[in-house]
JSON list of C-alpha atoms in Angstrom, two decimals:
[
{"chain": "A", "resi": 92, "resn": "MET", "atom": "CA", "xyz": [-31.58, 17.56, 31.51]},
{"chain": "A", "resi": 93, "resn": "ILE", "atom": "CA", "xyz": [-34.63, 15.43, 32.47]},
{"chain": "A", "resi": 94, "resn": "SER", "atom": "CA", "xyz": [-37.92, 15.39, 30.78]},
{"chain": "A", "resi": 95, "resn": "LYS", "atom": "CA", "xyz": [-40.91, 13.20, 31.06]},
{"chain": "A", "resi": 96, "resn": "GLY", "atom": "CA", "xyz": [-43.76, 15.67, 30.51]},
{"chain": "A", "resi": 97, "resn": "SER", "atom": "CA", "xyz": [-44.11, 18.13, 27.85]},
{"chain": "A", "resi": 98, "resn": "SER", "atom": "CA", "xyz": [-42.14, 17.66, 24.62]},
{"chain": "A", "resi": 99, "resn": "ARG", "atom": "CA", "xyz": [-42.44, 21.45, 24.06]},
{"chain": "A", "resi": 100, "resn": "SER", "atom": "CA", "xyz": [-40.77, 22.18, 27.36]},
{"chain": "A", "resi": 101, "resn": "PHE", "atom": "CA", "xyz": [-38.00, 19.56, 26.63]},
{"chain": "A", "resi": 102, "resn": "HIS", "atom": "CA", "xyz": [-37.49, 21.04, 23.19]},
{"chain": "A", "resi": 103, "resn": "GLN", "atom": "CA", "xyz": [-37.25, 24.52, 24.54]},
{"chain": "A", "resi": 104, "resn": "CYS", "atom": "CA", "xyz": [-34.76, 23.38, 27.34]},
{"chain": "A", "resi": 105, "resn": "PHE", "atom": "CA", "xyz": [-32.74, 21.48, 24.76]},
{"chain": "A", "resi": 106, "resn": "ASN", "atom": "CA", "xyz": [-32.55, 24.45, 22.29]},
{"chain": "A", "resi": 107, "resn": "LEU", "atom": "CA", "xyz": [-31.51, 26.89, 25.11]},
{"chain": "A", "resi": 108, "resn": "CYS", "atom": "CA", "xyz": [-28.79, 24.55, 26.52]},
{"chain": "A", "resi": 109, "resn": "SER", "atom": "CA", "xyz": [-27.31, 23.12, 23.38]},
{"chain": "A", "resi": 110, "resn": "SER", "atom": "CA", "xyz": [-25.79, 26.34, 22.33]},
{"chain": "A", "resi": 111, "resn": "VAL", "atom": "CA", "xyz": [-24.00, 26.63, 25.67]},
{"chain": "A", "resi": 112, "resn": "PHE", "atom": "CA", "xyz": [-23.25, 22.98, 26.73]},
{"chain": "A", "resi": 113, "resn": "ASN", "atom": "CA", "xyz": [-22.30, 19.63, 25.50]},
{"chain": "A", "resi": 114, "resn": "LEU", "atom": "CA", "xyz": [-25.48, 17.94, 26.63]},
{"chain": "A", "resi": 115, "resn": "GLN", "atom": "CA", "xyz": [-26.20, 14.47, 27.95]},
{"chain": "A", "resi": 116, "resn": "THR", "atom": "CA", "xyz": [-29.64, 13.28, 28.79]},
{"chain": "A", "resi": 117, "resn": "ALA", "atom": "CA", "xyz": [-30.17, 11.30, 31.88]},
{"chain": "A", "resi": 118, "resn": "THR", "atom": "CA", "xyz": [-32.98, 9.24, 33.24]},
{"chain": "A", "resi": 119, "resn": "PRO", "atom": "CA", "xyz": [-33.52, 6.94, 36.18]},
{"chain": "A", "resi": 120, "resn": "GLY", "atom": "CA", "xyz": [-31.79, 3.64, 35.20]},
{"chain": "A", "resi": 121, "resn": "GLY", "atom": "CA", "xyz": [-30.88, 5.07, 31.79]},
{"chain": "A", "resi": 122, "resn": "LYS", "atom": "CA", "xyz": [-34.30, 4.34, 30.43]},
{"chain": "A", "resi": 123, "resn": "PRO", "atom": "CA", "xyz": [-35.51, 5.89, 27.17]},
{"chain": "A", "resi": 124, "resn": "ILE", "atom": "CA", "xyz": [-37.04, 9.34, 27.44]},
{"chain": "A", "resi": 125, "resn": "ASP", "atom": "CA", "xyz": [-40.86, 9.24, 27.61]},
{"chain": "A", "resi": 126, "resn": "PHE", "atom": "CA", "xyz": [-42.13, 12.15, 25.51]},
{"chain": "A", "resi": 127, "resn": "SER", "atom": "CA", "xyz": [-45.69, 13.07, 25.99]},
{"chain": "A", "resi": 128, "resn": "GLY", "atom": "CA", "xyz": [-47.65, 16.01, 24.52]},
{"chain": "A", "resi": 129, "resn": "VAL", "atom": "CA", "xyz": [-46.14, 15.40, 21.13]},
{"chain": "A", "resi": 130, "resn": "ASP", "atom": "CA", "xyz": [-48.01, 17.47, 18.60]},
{"chain": "A", "resi": 131, "resn": "ASP", "atom": "CA", "xyz": [-47.53, 18.49, 14.98]},
{"chain": "A", "resi": 132, "resn": "SER", "atom": "CA", "xyz": [-45.17, 21.21, 15.92]},
{"chain": "A", "resi": 133, "resn": "THR", "atom": "CA", "xyz": [-42.80, 18.96, 17.93]},
{"chain": "A", "resi": 134, "resn": "ALA", "atom": "CA", "xyz": [-43.23, 15.60, 16.25]},
{"chain": "A", "resi": 135, "resn": "ARG", "atom": "CA", "xyz": [-40.48, 16.11, 13.65]},
{"chain": "A", "resi": 136, "resn": "TRP", "atom": "CA", "xyz": [-38.02, 17.41, 16.23]},
{"chain": "A", "resi": 137, "resn": "VAL", "atom": "CA", "xyz": [-38.73, 14.43, 18.57]},
{"chain": "A", "resi": 138, "resn": "GLN", "atom": "CA", "xyz": [-38.13, 12.01, 15.67]},
{"chain": "A", "resi": 139, "resn": "GLU", "atom": "CA", "xyz": [-34.97, 13.75, 14.72]},
{"chain": "A", "resi": 140, "resn": "PHE", "atom": "CA", "xyz": [-33.71, 13.94, 18.35]},
{"chain": "A", "resi": 141, "resn": "SER", "atom": "CA", "xyz": [-34.33, 10.25, 19.01]},
{"chain": "A", "resi": 142, "resn": "VAL", "atom": "CA", "xyz": [-31.74, 9.15, 16.37]},
{"chain": "A", "resi": 143, "resn": "LYS", "atom": "CA", "xyz": [-28.87, 11.37, 17.80]},
{"chain": "A", "resi": 144, "resn": "PRO", "atom": "CA", "xyz": [-26.17, 9.99, 20.15]},
{"chain": "A", "resi": 145, "resn": "TYR", "atom": "CA", "xyz": [-27.20, 12.20, 23.13]},
{"chain": "A", "resi": 146, "resn": "ALA", "atom": "CA", "xyz": [-30.75, 10.79, 22.97]},
{"chain": "A", "resi": 147, "resn": "ASN", "atom": "CA", "xyz": [-29.41, 7.70, 24.67]},
{"chain": "A", "resi": 148, "resn": "PRO", "atom": "CA", "xyz": [-29.78, 8.62, 28.29]},
{"chain": "A", "resi": 149, "resn": "ALA", "atom": "CA", "xyz": [-27.11, 8.01, 30.99]},
{"chain": "A", "resi": 150, "resn": "LYS", "atom": "CA", "xyz": [-28.09, 6.69, 34.41]},
{"chain": "A", "resi": 151, "resn": "LEU", "atom": "CA", "xyz": [-29.28, 9.55, 36.49]},
{"chain": "A", "resi": 152, "resn": "GLU", "atom": "CA", "xyz": [-27.91, 7.84, 39.58]},
{"chain": "A", "resi": 153, "resn": "SER", "atom": "CA", "xyz": [-24.38, 8.07, 38.26]},
{"chain": "A", "resi": 154, "resn": "ILE", "atom": "CA", "xyz": [-24.43, 11.66, 37.13]},
{"chain": "A", "resi": 155, "resn": "ASP", "atom": "CA", "xyz": [-22.19, 14.02, 39.21]},
{"chain": "A", "resi": 156, "resn": "GLU", "atom": "CA", "xyz": [-23.12, 17.19, 37.04]},
{"chain": "A", "resi": 157, "resn": "PRO", "atom": "CA", "xyz": [-25.94, 19.76, 37.43]},
{"chain": "A", "resi": 158, "resn": "VAL", "atom": "CA", "xyz": [-29.35, 18.48, 36.72]},
{"chain": "A", "resi": 159, "resn": "CYS", "atom": "CA", "xyz": [-32.36, 20.32, 35.47]},
{"chain": "A", "resi": 160, "resn": "ALA", "atom": "CA", "xyz": [-35.95, 19.03, 35.53]},
{"chain": "A", "resi": 161, "resn": "VAL", "atom": "CA", "xyz": [-39.09, 21.01, 34.70]},
{"chain": "A", "resi": 162, "resn": "GLY", "atom": "CA", "xyz": [-42.82, 20.45, 35.21]},
{"chain": "A", "resi": 163, "resn": "GLN", "atom": "CA", "xyz": [-43.73, 16.74, 34.73]},
{"chain": "A", "resi": 164, "resn": "GLY", "atom": "CA", "xyz": [-40.05, 16.00, 34.17]},
{"chain": "A", "resi": 165, "resn": "VAL", "atom": "CA", "xyz": [-39.54, 16.36, 37.87]},
{"chain": "A", "resi": 166, "resn": "ALA", "atom": "CA", "xyz": [-41.48, 13.15, 38.29]},
{"chain": "A", "resi": 167, "resn": "ALA", "atom": "CA", "xyz": [-38.58, 11.26, 36.65]},
{"chain": "A", "resi": 168, "resn": "LEU", "atom": "CA", "xyz": [-36.47, 12.25, 39.63]},
{"chain": "A", "resi": 169, "resn": "CYS", "atom": "CA", "xyz": [-38.67, 10.27, 41.86]},
{"chain": "A", "resi": 170, "resn": "CYS", "atom": "CA", "xyz": [-37.45, 6.99, 40.28]},
{"chain": "A", "resi": 171, "resn": "ALA", "atom": "CA", "xyz": [-33.75, 7.79, 41.04]},
{"chain": "A", "resi": 172, "resn": "THR", "atom": "CA", "xyz": [-32.64, 5.52, 43.99]},
{"chain": "A", "resi": 173, "resn": "GLU", "atom": "CA", "xyz": [-29.49, 3.94, 45.22]},
{"chain": "A", "resi": 174, "resn": "GLU", "atom": "CA", "xyz": [-29.79, 0.93, 47.58]},
{"chain": "A", "resi": 175, "resn": "GLN", "atom": "CA", "xyz": [-33.54, 1.62, 47.90]},
{"chain": "A", "resi": 176, "resn": "LYS", "atom": "CA", "xyz": [-33.02, 5.21, 49.12]},
{"chain": "A", "resi": 177, "resn": "TRP", "atom": "CA", "xyz": [-34.14, 8.16, 47.05]},
{"chain": "A", "resi": 178, "resn": "ILE", "atom": "CA", "xyz": [-31.11, 10.10, 45.96]},
{"chain": "A", "resi": 179, "resn": "PHE", "atom": "CA", "xyz": [-32.70, 13.57, 46.28]},
{"chain": "A", "resi": 180, "resn": "SER", "atom": "CA", "xyz": [-33.80, 13.01, 49.94]},
{"chain": "A", "resi": 181, "resn": "GLY", "atom": "CA", "xyz": [-32.97, 16.34, 51.80]},
{"chain": "A", "resi": 182, "resn": "TYR", "atom": "CA", "xyz": [-33.24, 18.44, 48.58]},
{"chain": "A", "resi": 183, "resn": "SER", "atom": "CA", "xyz": [-35.46, 21.34, 48.16]},
{"chain": "A", "resi": 184, "resn": "MET", "atom": "CA", "xyz": [-37.38, 21.29, 44.91]},
{"chain": "A", "resi": 185, "resn": "THR", "atom": "CA", "xyz": [-40.55, 22.17, 42.99]},
{"chain": "A", "resi": 186, "resn": "GLY", "atom": "CA", "xyz": [-42.67, 20.48, 40.44]},
{"chain": "A", "resi": 187, "resn": "PRO", "atom": "CA", "xyz": [-46.24, 20.71, 39.26]},
{"chain": "A", "resi": 188, "resn": "SER", "atom": "CA", "xyz": [-48.65, 21.76, 41.93]},
{"chain": "A", "resi": 189, "resn": "VAL", "atom": "CA", "xyz": [-51.78, 19.71, 42.59]},
{"chain": "A", "resi": 190, "resn": "PHE", "atom": "CA", "xyz": [-53.81, 22.64, 41.40]},
{"chain": "A", "resi": 191, "resn": "GLU", "atom": "CA", "xyz": [-51.99, 22.53, 38.10]},
{"chain": "A", "resi": 192, "resn": "LEU", "atom": "CA", "xyz": [-52.32, 18.73, 37.87]},
{"chain": "A", "resi": 193, "resn": "VAL", "atom": "CA", "xyz": [-56.01, 18.44, 38.52]},
{"chain": "A", "resi": 194, "resn": "ARG", "atom": "CA", "xyz": [-56.74, 20.49, 35.32]},
{"chain": "A", "resi": 195, "resn": "SER", "atom": "CA", "xyz": [-55.18, 17.81, 33.23]},
{"chain": "A", "resi": 196, "resn": "PRO", "atom": "CA", "xyz": [-57.50, 15.10, 31.76]},
{"chain": "A", "resi": 197, "resn": "GLU", "atom": "CA", "xyz": [-54.68, 12.64, 32.66]},
{"chain": "A", "resi": 198, "resn": "PHE", "atom": "CA", "xyz": [-54.84, 13.46, 36.36]},
{"chain": "A", "resi": 199, "resn": "ALA", "atom": "CA", "xyz": [-56.73, 10.30, 37.41]},
{"chain": "A", "resi": 200, "resn": "ASN", "atom": "CA", "xyz": [-54.14, 8.13, 35.67]},
{"chain": "A", "resi": 201, "resn": "LEU", "atom": "CA", "xyz": [-51.01, 9.77, 37.11]},
{"chain": "A", "resi": 202, "resn": "PRO", "atom": "CA", "xyz": [-48.83, 7.10, 38.82]},
{"chain": "A", "resi": 203, "resn": "LEU", "atom": "CA", "xyz": [-47.82, 9.68, 41.48]},
{"chain": "A", "resi": 204, "resn": "ILE", "atom": "CA", "xyz": [-48.22, 13.23, 42.74]},
{"chain": "A", "resi": 205, "resn": "VAL", "atom": "CA", "xyz": [-44.75, 14.85, 42.65]},
{"chain": "A", "resi": 206, "resn": "GLU", "atom": "CA", "xyz": [-45.56, 17.13, 45.60]},
{"chain": "A", "resi": 207, "resn": "ASP", "atom": "CA", "xyz": [-46.63, 14.10, 47.79]},
{"chain": "A", "resi": 208, "resn": "PHE", "atom": "CA", "xyz": [-43.74, 11.92, 46.78]},
{"chain": "A", "resi": 209, "resn": "ILE", "atom": "CA", "xyz": [-41.09, 14.61, 47.55]},
{"chain": "A", "resi": 210, "resn": "LYS", "atom": "CA", "xyz": [-42.61, 15.34, 51.06]},
{"chain": "A", "resi": 211, "resn": "ASP", "atom": "CA", "xyz": [-43.04, 11.56, 51.82]},
{"chain": "A", "resi": 212, "resn": "ASN", "atom": "CA", "xyz": [-39.37, 10.71, 50.86]},
{"chain": "A", "resi": 213, "resn": "GLY", "atom": "CA", "xyz": [-37.51, 13.42, 52.79]},
{"chain": "A", "resi": 214, "resn": "GLY", "atom": "CA", "xyz": [-37.46, 16.39, 50.42]},
{"chain": "A", "resi": 215, "resn": "SER", "atom": "CA", "xyz": [-38.75, 19.82, 50.75]},
{"chain": "A", "resi": 216, "resn": "TYR", "atom": "CA", "xyz": [-41.45, 21.03, 48.29]},
{"chain": "A", "resi": 217, "resn": "THR", "atom": "CA", "xyz": [-42.52, 24.48, 47.34]},
{"chain": "A", "resi": 218, "resn": "ALA", "atom": "CA", "xyz": [-44.81, 25.75, 44.70]},
{"chain": "A", "resi": 219, "resn": "SER", "atom": "CA", "xyz": [-46.21, 29.15, 43.56]},
{"chain": "A", "resi": 220, "resn": "ILE", "atom": "CA", "xyz": [-49.73, 29.83, 42.30]},
{"chain": "A", "resi": 221, "resn": "GLU", "atom": "CA", "xyz": [-50.86, 27.95, 39.17]},
{"chain": "A", "resi": 222, "resn": "ASP", "atom": "CA", "xyz": [-49.00, 28.75, 35.95]},
{"chain": "A", "resi": 223, "resn": "ALA", "atom": "CA", "xyz": [-46.57, 31.22, 37.65]},
{"chain": "A", "resi": 224, "resn": "VAL", "atom": "CA", "xyz": [-42.78, 30.93, 37.09]},
{"chain": "A", "resi": 225, "resn": "HIS", "atom": "CA", "xyz": [-41.21, 29.14, 40.07]},
{"chain": "A", "resi": 226, "resn": "VAL", "atom": "CA", "xyz": [-37.72, 27.69, 40.20]},
{"chain": "A", "resi": 227, "resn": "VAL", "atom": "CA", "xyz": [-35.73, 26.15, 42.95]},
{"chain": "A", "resi": 228, "resn": "LEU", "atom": "CA", "xyz": [-31.94, 25.62, 43.05]},
{"chain": "A", "resi": 229, "resn": "ASP", "atom": "CA", "xyz": [-30.45, 23.27, 45.57]},
{"chain": "A", "resi": 230, "resn": "ARG", "atom": "CA", "xyz": [-26.84, 22.10, 45.25]},
{"chain": "A", "resi": 231, "resn": "HIS", "atom": "CA", "xyz": [-26.59, 20.67, 41.72]},
{"chain": "A", "resi": 232, "resn": "LEU", "atom": "CA", "xyz": [-30.39, 20.34, 41.11]},
{"chain": "A", "resi": 233, "resn": "VAL", "atom": "CA", "xyz": [-32.48, 22.95, 39.37]},
{"chain": "A", "resi": 234, "resn": "THR", "atom": "CA", "xyz": [-36.23, 22.32, 39.27]},
{"chain": "A", "resi": 235, "resn": "GLY", "atom": "CA", "xyz": [-39.06, 24.27, 37.61]},
{"chain": "A", "resi": 236, "resn": "GLN", "atom": "CA", "xyz": [-42.70, 24.06, 38.60]},
{"chain": "A", "resi": 237, "resn": "ASN", "atom": "CA", "xyz": [-44.22, 24.08, 35.13]},
{"chain": "A", "resi": 238, "resn": "VAL", "atom": "CA", "xyz": [-43.68, 24.89, 31.34]},
{"chain": "A", "resi": 239, "resn": "GLN", "atom": "CA", "xyz": [-43.77, 28.56, 32.18]},
{"chain": "A", "resi": 240, "resn": "SER", "atom": "CA", "xyz": [-40.75, 28.04, 34.36]},
{"chain": "A", "resi": 241, "resn": "THR", "atom": "CA", "xyz": [-38.56, 26.50, 31.58]},
{"chain": "A", "resi": 242, "resn": "SER", "atom": "CA", "xyz": [-36.53, 29.60, 30.61]},
{"chain": "A", "resi": 243, "resn": "ALA", "atom": "CA", "xyz": [-35.90, 30.57, 34.21]},
{"chain": "A", "resi": 244, "resn": "ALA", "atom": "CA", "xyz": [-34.80, 27.00, 35.20]},
{"chain": "A", "resi": 245, "resn": "VAL", "atom": "CA", "xyz": [-32.40, 26.82, 32.19]},
{"chain": "A", "resi": 246, "resn": "ASN", "atom": "CA", "xyz": [-30.96, 30.21, 32.96]},
{"chain": "A", "resi": 247, "resn": "ASN", "atom": "CA", "xyz": [-30.34, 29.05, 36.52]},
{"chain": "A", "resi": 248, "resn": "LEU", "atom": "CA", "xyz": [-28.74, 25.90, 35.15]},
{"chain": "A", "resi": 249, "resn": "ILE", "atom": "CA", "xyz": [-26.44, 28.10, 33.00]},
{"chain": "A", "resi": 250, "resn": "LEU", "atom": "CA", "xyz": [-25.50, 30.27, 36.09]},
{"chain": "A", "resi": 251, "resn": "LEU", "atom": "CA", "xyz": [-24.88, 27.17, 38.15]},
{"chain": "A", "resi": 252, "resn": "CYS", "atom": "CA", "xyz": [-22.50, 25.68, 35.58]},
{"chain": "A", "resi": 253, "resn": "SER", "atom": "CA", "xyz": [-20.75, 29.05, 35.11]},
{"chain": "A", "resi": 254, "resn": "SER", "atom": "CA", "xyz": [-19.91, 29.10, 38.74]},
{"chain": "A", "resi": 255, "resn": "ARG", "atom": "CA", "xyz": [-18.36, 25.68, 38.92]}
]
């Protein structure tokens, strides 16, 4: 599981998956998870999560297991490189659409636009209308466009793991 954006979406993913899997978080380079959007309803959970053993991320580049990223968490995939080549080149995926991103007050400060990065680095990007559920499954990678896609993405991850 990868998350960078919504702590609410990560919390939802984690709760859905933890009853089915032994989880390991993974980030590019094994860097700490960057939770944003922490509010009163998620602050306590984030604090409790951060002291658990599974909160220490593995290096995404070394993971040979299914990966699920949703919404702004898809941006974390953009940092995953080996020998200066993006490891998801040639994959089909989704992430937040530009139309969804421009509504955020943080839009002007975003370090990258996921859609542009994917297309510029050899991936195939698709999106649905704003706030619609949209999930893409390609090989071992499941991506969801936005927070609304969280449950569908996790269910696809569960199905993918069940078929292995």
